[in-house]
Amino acid sequence: MTHTSSDSRWLDSAIRRIEADYQRSADTHLIPLPLPQFATHGIDLYLKDESTHPTGSLKHRLARSLFLYALCNGWVGEGTTIVESSSGSTAVSEAYFARLLGLPFIAVMPKSTSPEKIAQIDFYGGRCHFVDHAAQVYDEARALAQRERGRYMDQFTYAERATDWRGNNNIAESMFEQMSRERHPVPAWIVVGAGTGGTSATIGRYLRYRCHDTQVCVADPEGSVFAAYHASRDATLTAPGSRIEGIGRPRVEPSFIPSLVDRMIEVANTDSVAAMRALSQLLGRKVGPSTGTNFIGMLALAQEMRAAGRQGSILSLLCDAGERYLPSYHDAGWVAQNFGDCSAAEQRVRDALAG
């Protein structure tokens, strides 16, 4: 493909728009959790609040990186239709950046996707293309991009390589800058979920590059394939799929790099919901279910550290705000119908928080 001066001008303008958008956004906050039952033993817990991005979730970082990667690879130009296989926060964030650059955006998603998520994609000017089953989104997105002569962004393949893991304002660098004046500035653990696997890959590589003595734990929801894959390294494994939105997958995704993850903690759906509710009370505002999954991982590690007489900090992510999930995970009737009785899980979380 021959590039004209017009192509170059558009590319320069597109990159400047994305960088200007980044400069208009302050870094996300680091929130210390008020948990004296651990703090008195020298263990501090923190959440990095990714809900404050313009599109309201951690996936804003991923979408920005995917667009810059595609632009600098020459895959996206003026008028290119952007296609993504996502029914969640990635689609919302990619729709935002597509609108910023004046590009059409199509999200390929199952018919079962909630009206709330569809409305958010519509708000940013995106279009939703529906398939019958979640497993069909990959092939349909690829085929749709070909028909539209567009670009399939393929978050599940490119998430781990689109972000500069050595620094350049990635999430890991931001974490360590914000932790620098805390009691334990180098965390003992960083706990994340895995949807694409890009976040755990970025953090894991950064830790090795900076020679930090920090371990990565992935809190993996019930039904996800990642924990079994981490144990076996069998990339042909499949699973039913997660019912905690945004994390866990039914198949092994290319961006999940198991060698960068030190520990997997499998989390039941009822535990994720119970922890989401407890953390929402603790913070005085609602968080999403994947943050509840992360919180279970944090509490398990904190209990282990306390039992072993170890001190240190544990850092995780507040992935998105709970307001997105008011008709679902934050609705008692919906939870009872989809996950059953959470009372035993809520008692487990209370016991963990009581020390």
XYZ file of C-alpha atoms in Angstrom:
355
model
C 0.000 0.000 0.000
C 1.388 3.366 -1.066
C 1.017 6.110 1.517
C 0.154 9.613 0.311
C 0.789 12.885 2.070
C -2.952 12.926 2.823
C -2.645 9.527 4.572
C 0.266 10.812 6.643
C -1.575 13.953 7.631
C -4.593 11.942 8.763
C -2.389 9.507 10.727
C -0.528 12.366 12.423
C -3.826 14.007 13.330
C -5.301 10.734 14.655
C -2.350 10.035 16.948
C -2.330 13.630 18.205
C -6.053 13.399 19.031
C -5.538 10.255 21.077
C -2.515 11.711 22.887
C -4.373 14.965 23.558
C -7.296 12.980 24.945
C -4.874 11.186 27.283
C -3.357 14.469 28.478
C -6.835 15.753 29.346
C -7.341 12.840 31.738
C -5.719 12.751 35.166
C -4.275 9.448 36.362
C -6.668 7.144 38.172
C -6.702 7.218 41.972
C -5.069 4.757 44.344
C -7.452 3.994 47.219
C -6.218 2.565 50.545
C -8.748 0.170 52.063
C -9.606 0.809 55.726
C -8.988 -2.706 57.071
C -7.387 -2.405 60.537
C -7.624 -6.163 61.087
C -4.843 -6.495 58.504
C -3.127 -3.107 58.926
C -2.277 -3.811 62.584
C -0.370 -6.858 61.332
C 1.572 -4.772 58.820
C -0.566 -5.676 55.790
C -2.020 -2.865 53.670
C -4.550 -3.280 50.863
C -5.091 -0.865 47.959
C -7.341 -0.557 44.907
C -6.426 1.411 41.801
C -9.698 2.969 40.706
C -10.017 2.425 36.955
C -13.675 3.465 36.963
C -12.641 7.120 36.634
C -11.539 6.825 32.994
C -13.752 8.707 30.502
C -15.480 5.461 29.492
C -15.666 4.221 33.070
C -13.460 1.137 33.135
C -10.006 -0.414 32.960
C -10.672 -1.200 29.277
C -10.178 2.469 28.384
C -6.412 1.865 28.654
C -6.642 -1.214 26.438
C -8.725 0.514 23.774
C -6.287 3.439 23.610
C -3.355 1.047 23.229
C -5.126 -1.032 20.577
C -5.901 2.060 18.499
C -2.364 3.412 18.720
C -0.955 -0.025 17.853
C -3.234 -0.378 14.832
C -2.528 3.168 13.658
C 1.236 2.838 13.944
C 1.148 -0.549 12.178
C -0.688 1.023 9.249
C -3.781 -1.130 9.798
C -6.202 1.763 10.307
C -6.615 4.799 8.125
C -9.144 7.484 7.353
C -12.598 5.920 7.008
C -11.594 2.452 8.235
C -14.473 0.578 9.879
C -13.388 -0.730 13.300
C -14.783 -4.109 14.365
C -14.402 -5.765 17.778
C -15.657 -8.987 19.373
C -16.952 -7.644 22.670
C -20.228 -7.125 24.468
C -18.692 -5.317 27.411
C -16.422 -2.517 28.466
C -13.882 -2.976 25.646
C -16.584 -2.288 23.065
C -17.692 0.823 24.950
C -14.138 2.152 25.112
C -13.339 1.331 21.473
C -16.547 3.052 20.395
C -15.304 6.140 22.260
C -11.966 6.192 20.417
C -13.562 5.427 17.066
C -15.834 8.442 17.528
C -12.810 10.538 18.538
C -11.207 9.709 15.156
C -14.433 9.880 13.141
C -14.388 6.163 12.301
C -17.341 3.748 12.087
C -17.407 1.136 14.872
C -19.202 -2.221 15.075
C -19.251 -4.455 18.157
C -20.012 -8.135 17.564
C -21.830 -9.573 20.570
C -24.284 -12.275 21.669
C -28.012 -11.536 21.496
C -28.127 -11.954 25.270
C -26.094 -8.772 25.872
C -27.749 -6.432 28.355
C -29.640 -3.378 27.054
C -27.454 -1.184 29.316
C -24.257 -2.168 27.485
C -25.890 -1.798 24.077
C -27.049 1.696 25.063
C -23.512 2.692 26.072
C -22.103 1.574 22.716
C -24.905 3.419 20.914
C -24.142 6.540 22.958
C -20.634 6.711 21.475
C -21.942 6.203 17.952
C -21.153 2.499 17.667
C -23.309 -0.178 16.075
C -24.054 -3.590 17.570
C -24.016 -6.762 15.449
C -25.574 -9.786 17.138
C -24.802 -13.496 17.034
C -26.683 -16.373 18.660
C -23.873 -17.676 20.877
C -20.793 -16.128 22.521
C -18.441 -18.611 20.811
C -19.440 -17.167 17.419
C -18.154 -13.642 18.058
C -14.565 -14.301 16.924
C -15.274 -15.691 13.446
C -18.170 -13.316 12.832
C -16.068 -10.258 13.773
C -13.291 -11.394 11.453
C -15.738 -12.031 8.599
C -17.574 -8.746 9.175
C -14.321 -6.779 9.045
C -13.526 -8.418 5.701
C -16.969 -7.618 4.307
C -16.696 -4.008 5.481
C -13.058 -3.751 4.339
C -12.367 -2.685 7.881
C -10.110 -3.739 10.744
C -10.874 -6.397 13.332
C -9.072 -5.077 16.430
C -9.011 -8.560 18.051
C -8.437 -7.592 21.670
C -7.878 -11.215 22.664
C -4.799 -11.507 20.447
C -3.300 -8.028 20.640
C -3.950 -6.963 24.252
C -0.611 -8.311 25.515
C 1.473 -6.724 22.765
C -0.267 -3.385 22.159
C 0.792 -1.941 25.533
C 4.395 -0.864 26.145
C 5.175 -3.056 29.180
C 8.456 -1.242 29.914
C 6.675 1.910 30.997
C 5.304 4.829 28.982
C 2.482 5.493 31.439
C 1.196 1.929 31.495
C -0.857 0.741 34.461
C 2.089 -0.961 36.185
C 4.286 2.131 36.072
C 1.409 4.207 37.424
C 0.886 1.744 40.297
C 4.485 1.946 41.453
C 4.658 5.729 41.174
C 1.547 6.050 43.345
C 2.808 3.468 45.860
C 6.192 5.160 46.261
C 5.366 6.930 49.555
C 3.340 4.142 51.147
C 4.469 2.015 54.092
C 5.265 -0.907 51.769
C 5.951 0.768 48.413
C 6.787 -2.460 46.563
C 3.694 -4.696 46.814
C 4.008 -8.302 47.878
C 1.160 -9.119 45.487
C -0.728 -7.514 42.614
C -4.119 -9.158 42.041
C -5.958 -8.854 38.724
C -8.591 -10.687 36.761
C -8.038 -11.957 33.226
C -10.336 -11.366 30.295
C -7.862 -11.003 27.462
C -4.868 -11.512 29.773
C -3.312 -8.242 28.670
C -3.250 -6.631 32.119
C -1.534 -9.556 33.846
C 0.962 -9.748 30.964
C 1.791 -6.036 31.115
C 2.215 -6.065 34.901
C 4.174 -9.328 34.926
C 6.646 -8.103 32.310
C 7.054 -4.726 34.014
C 7.841 -6.403 37.355
C 10.591 -8.457 35.771
C 11.967 -5.515 33.800
C 12.142 -3.332 36.920
C 13.424 -6.231 39.094
C 10.596 -5.813 41.619
C 10.049 -8.571 44.176
C 6.299 -8.608 43.551
C 4.142 -11.566 42.554
C 1.144 -11.568 40.221
C -2.065 -13.336 41.224
C -4.976 -13.818 38.826
C -8.366 -14.187 40.494
C -10.233 -16.402 38.050
C -14.040 -16.650 38.153
C -16.003 -19.885 38.148
C -16.398 -21.301 34.635
C -13.211 -19.714 33.238
C -10.573 -21.805 31.486
C -7.540 -19.801 32.630
C -6.896 -21.536 35.978
C -6.916 -24.980 34.366
C -4.687 -23.730 31.544
C -2.231 -22.207 34.013
C -1.949 -25.569 35.766
C -1.694 -27.741 32.652
C -0.358 -25.433 29.901
C -2.770 -27.228 27.555
C -3.943 -24.540 25.146
C -6.654 -26.806 23.714
C -8.665 -26.721 26.947
C -12.134 -25.203 26.986
C -14.578 -24.374 29.777
C -18.241 -23.333 30.103
C -17.272 -19.661 30.363
C -17.470 -17.092 33.121
C -20.667 -15.447 34.306
C -18.745 -12.578 35.926
C -18.792 -9.915 33.264
C -15.451 -8.784 31.856
C -13.209 -11.580 33.126
C -12.720 -15.288 32.498
C -13.027 -16.978 29.104
C -14.334 -20.287 27.723
C -11.210 -20.761 25.570
C -7.519 -20.008 26.045
C -6.846 -16.544 24.627
C -3.521 -15.701 22.945
C -2.913 -12.700 25.219
C -2.975 -14.754 28.438
C 0.665 -15.609 29.192
C 0.718 -18.175 32.044
C 4.463 -17.839 32.716
C 3.827 -14.248 33.876
C 1.316 -15.331 36.542
C 2.630 -16.646 39.866
C -0.676 -17.741 41.377
C -4.239 -18.467 40.321
C -7.142 -18.274 42.777
C -10.439 -19.716 41.561
C -13.468 -17.759 42.778
C -17.072 -18.973 42.958
C -19.743 -16.711 41.488
C -21.490 -16.300 44.842
C -18.188 -15.265 46.447
C -17.636 -12.623 43.739
C -21.103 -11.180 44.349
C -20.723 -11.284 48.145
C -17.350 -9.539 47.961
C -18.737 -6.968 45.522
C -21.481 -6.136 48.045
C -19.084 -5.984 51.012
C -16.605 -3.793 49.171
C -19.380 -1.464 47.992
C -20.370 -0.981 51.640
C -16.758 -0.460 52.687
C -16.161 2.225 50.039
C -19.593 3.861 50.240
C -20.197 3.377 46.506
C -21.012 0.493 44.241
C -18.362 -1.507 42.407
C -18.724 -4.083 39.644
C -18.619 -7.878 40.014
C -15.090 -8.368 38.640
C -13.837 -6.068 41.398
C -15.548 -8.434 43.828
C -13.583 -11.316 42.289
C -10.365 -9.348 42.782
C -11.300 -8.596 46.391
C -11.687 -12.307 47.168
C -8.151 -12.851 45.883
C -6.842 -9.973 47.993
C -8.505 -11.256 51.174
C -7.186 -14.788 50.640
C -3.622 -13.520 50.231
C -3.932 -11.135 53.190
C -5.114 -13.982 55.419
C -2.188 -16.137 54.293
C 0.309 -13.341 54.944
C -1.124 -12.686 58.404
C -1.027 -16.386 59.309
C 2.605 -16.590 58.163
C 3.600 -13.403 60.025
C 4.478 -11.644 56.753
C 4.093 -7.906 56.250
C 3.587 -6.040 52.995
C 1.050 -4.514 50.650
C -1.483 -6.045 48.277
C -2.677 -4.020 45.299
C -5.574 -4.693 42.942
C -7.977 -2.940 40.590
C -11.394 -1.396 40.944
C -12.296 -2.359 37.384
C -15.494 -0.389 36.857
C -18.338 1.270 38.717
C -21.304 -0.701 39.981
C -23.898 1.604 38.432
C -23.509 -0.366 35.200
C -24.826 -3.426 37.010
C -27.798 -2.054 38.943
C -30.345 -4.187 37.019
C -28.158 -7.306 37.292
C -25.425 -8.061 39.846
C -26.694 -5.391 42.248
C -30.286 -6.619 42.027
C -31.067 -9.263 44.669
C -33.745 -10.930 42.542
C -31.493 -11.193 39.497
C -28.664 -12.656 41.602
C -30.968 -15.211 43.241
C -32.281 -16.294 39.853
C -28.848 -16.526 38.198
C -26.521 -17.560 41.045
C -28.757 -18.772 43.853
C -28.391 -18.075 47.565
C -25.346 -15.944 48.456
C -25.796 -16.023 52.243
C -23.028 -18.598 52.885
C -20.639 -16.614 50.682
C -21.551 -13.383 52.465
C -20.737 -15.037 55.801
C -17.358 -16.162 54.463
C -16.552 -12.601 53.423
C -17.714 -11.203 56.776
C -15.506 -13.720 58.561
C -12.516 -12.701 56.449
C -13.129 -9.025 57.153
C -13.664 -9.617 60.855
C -10.220 -11.154 61.161
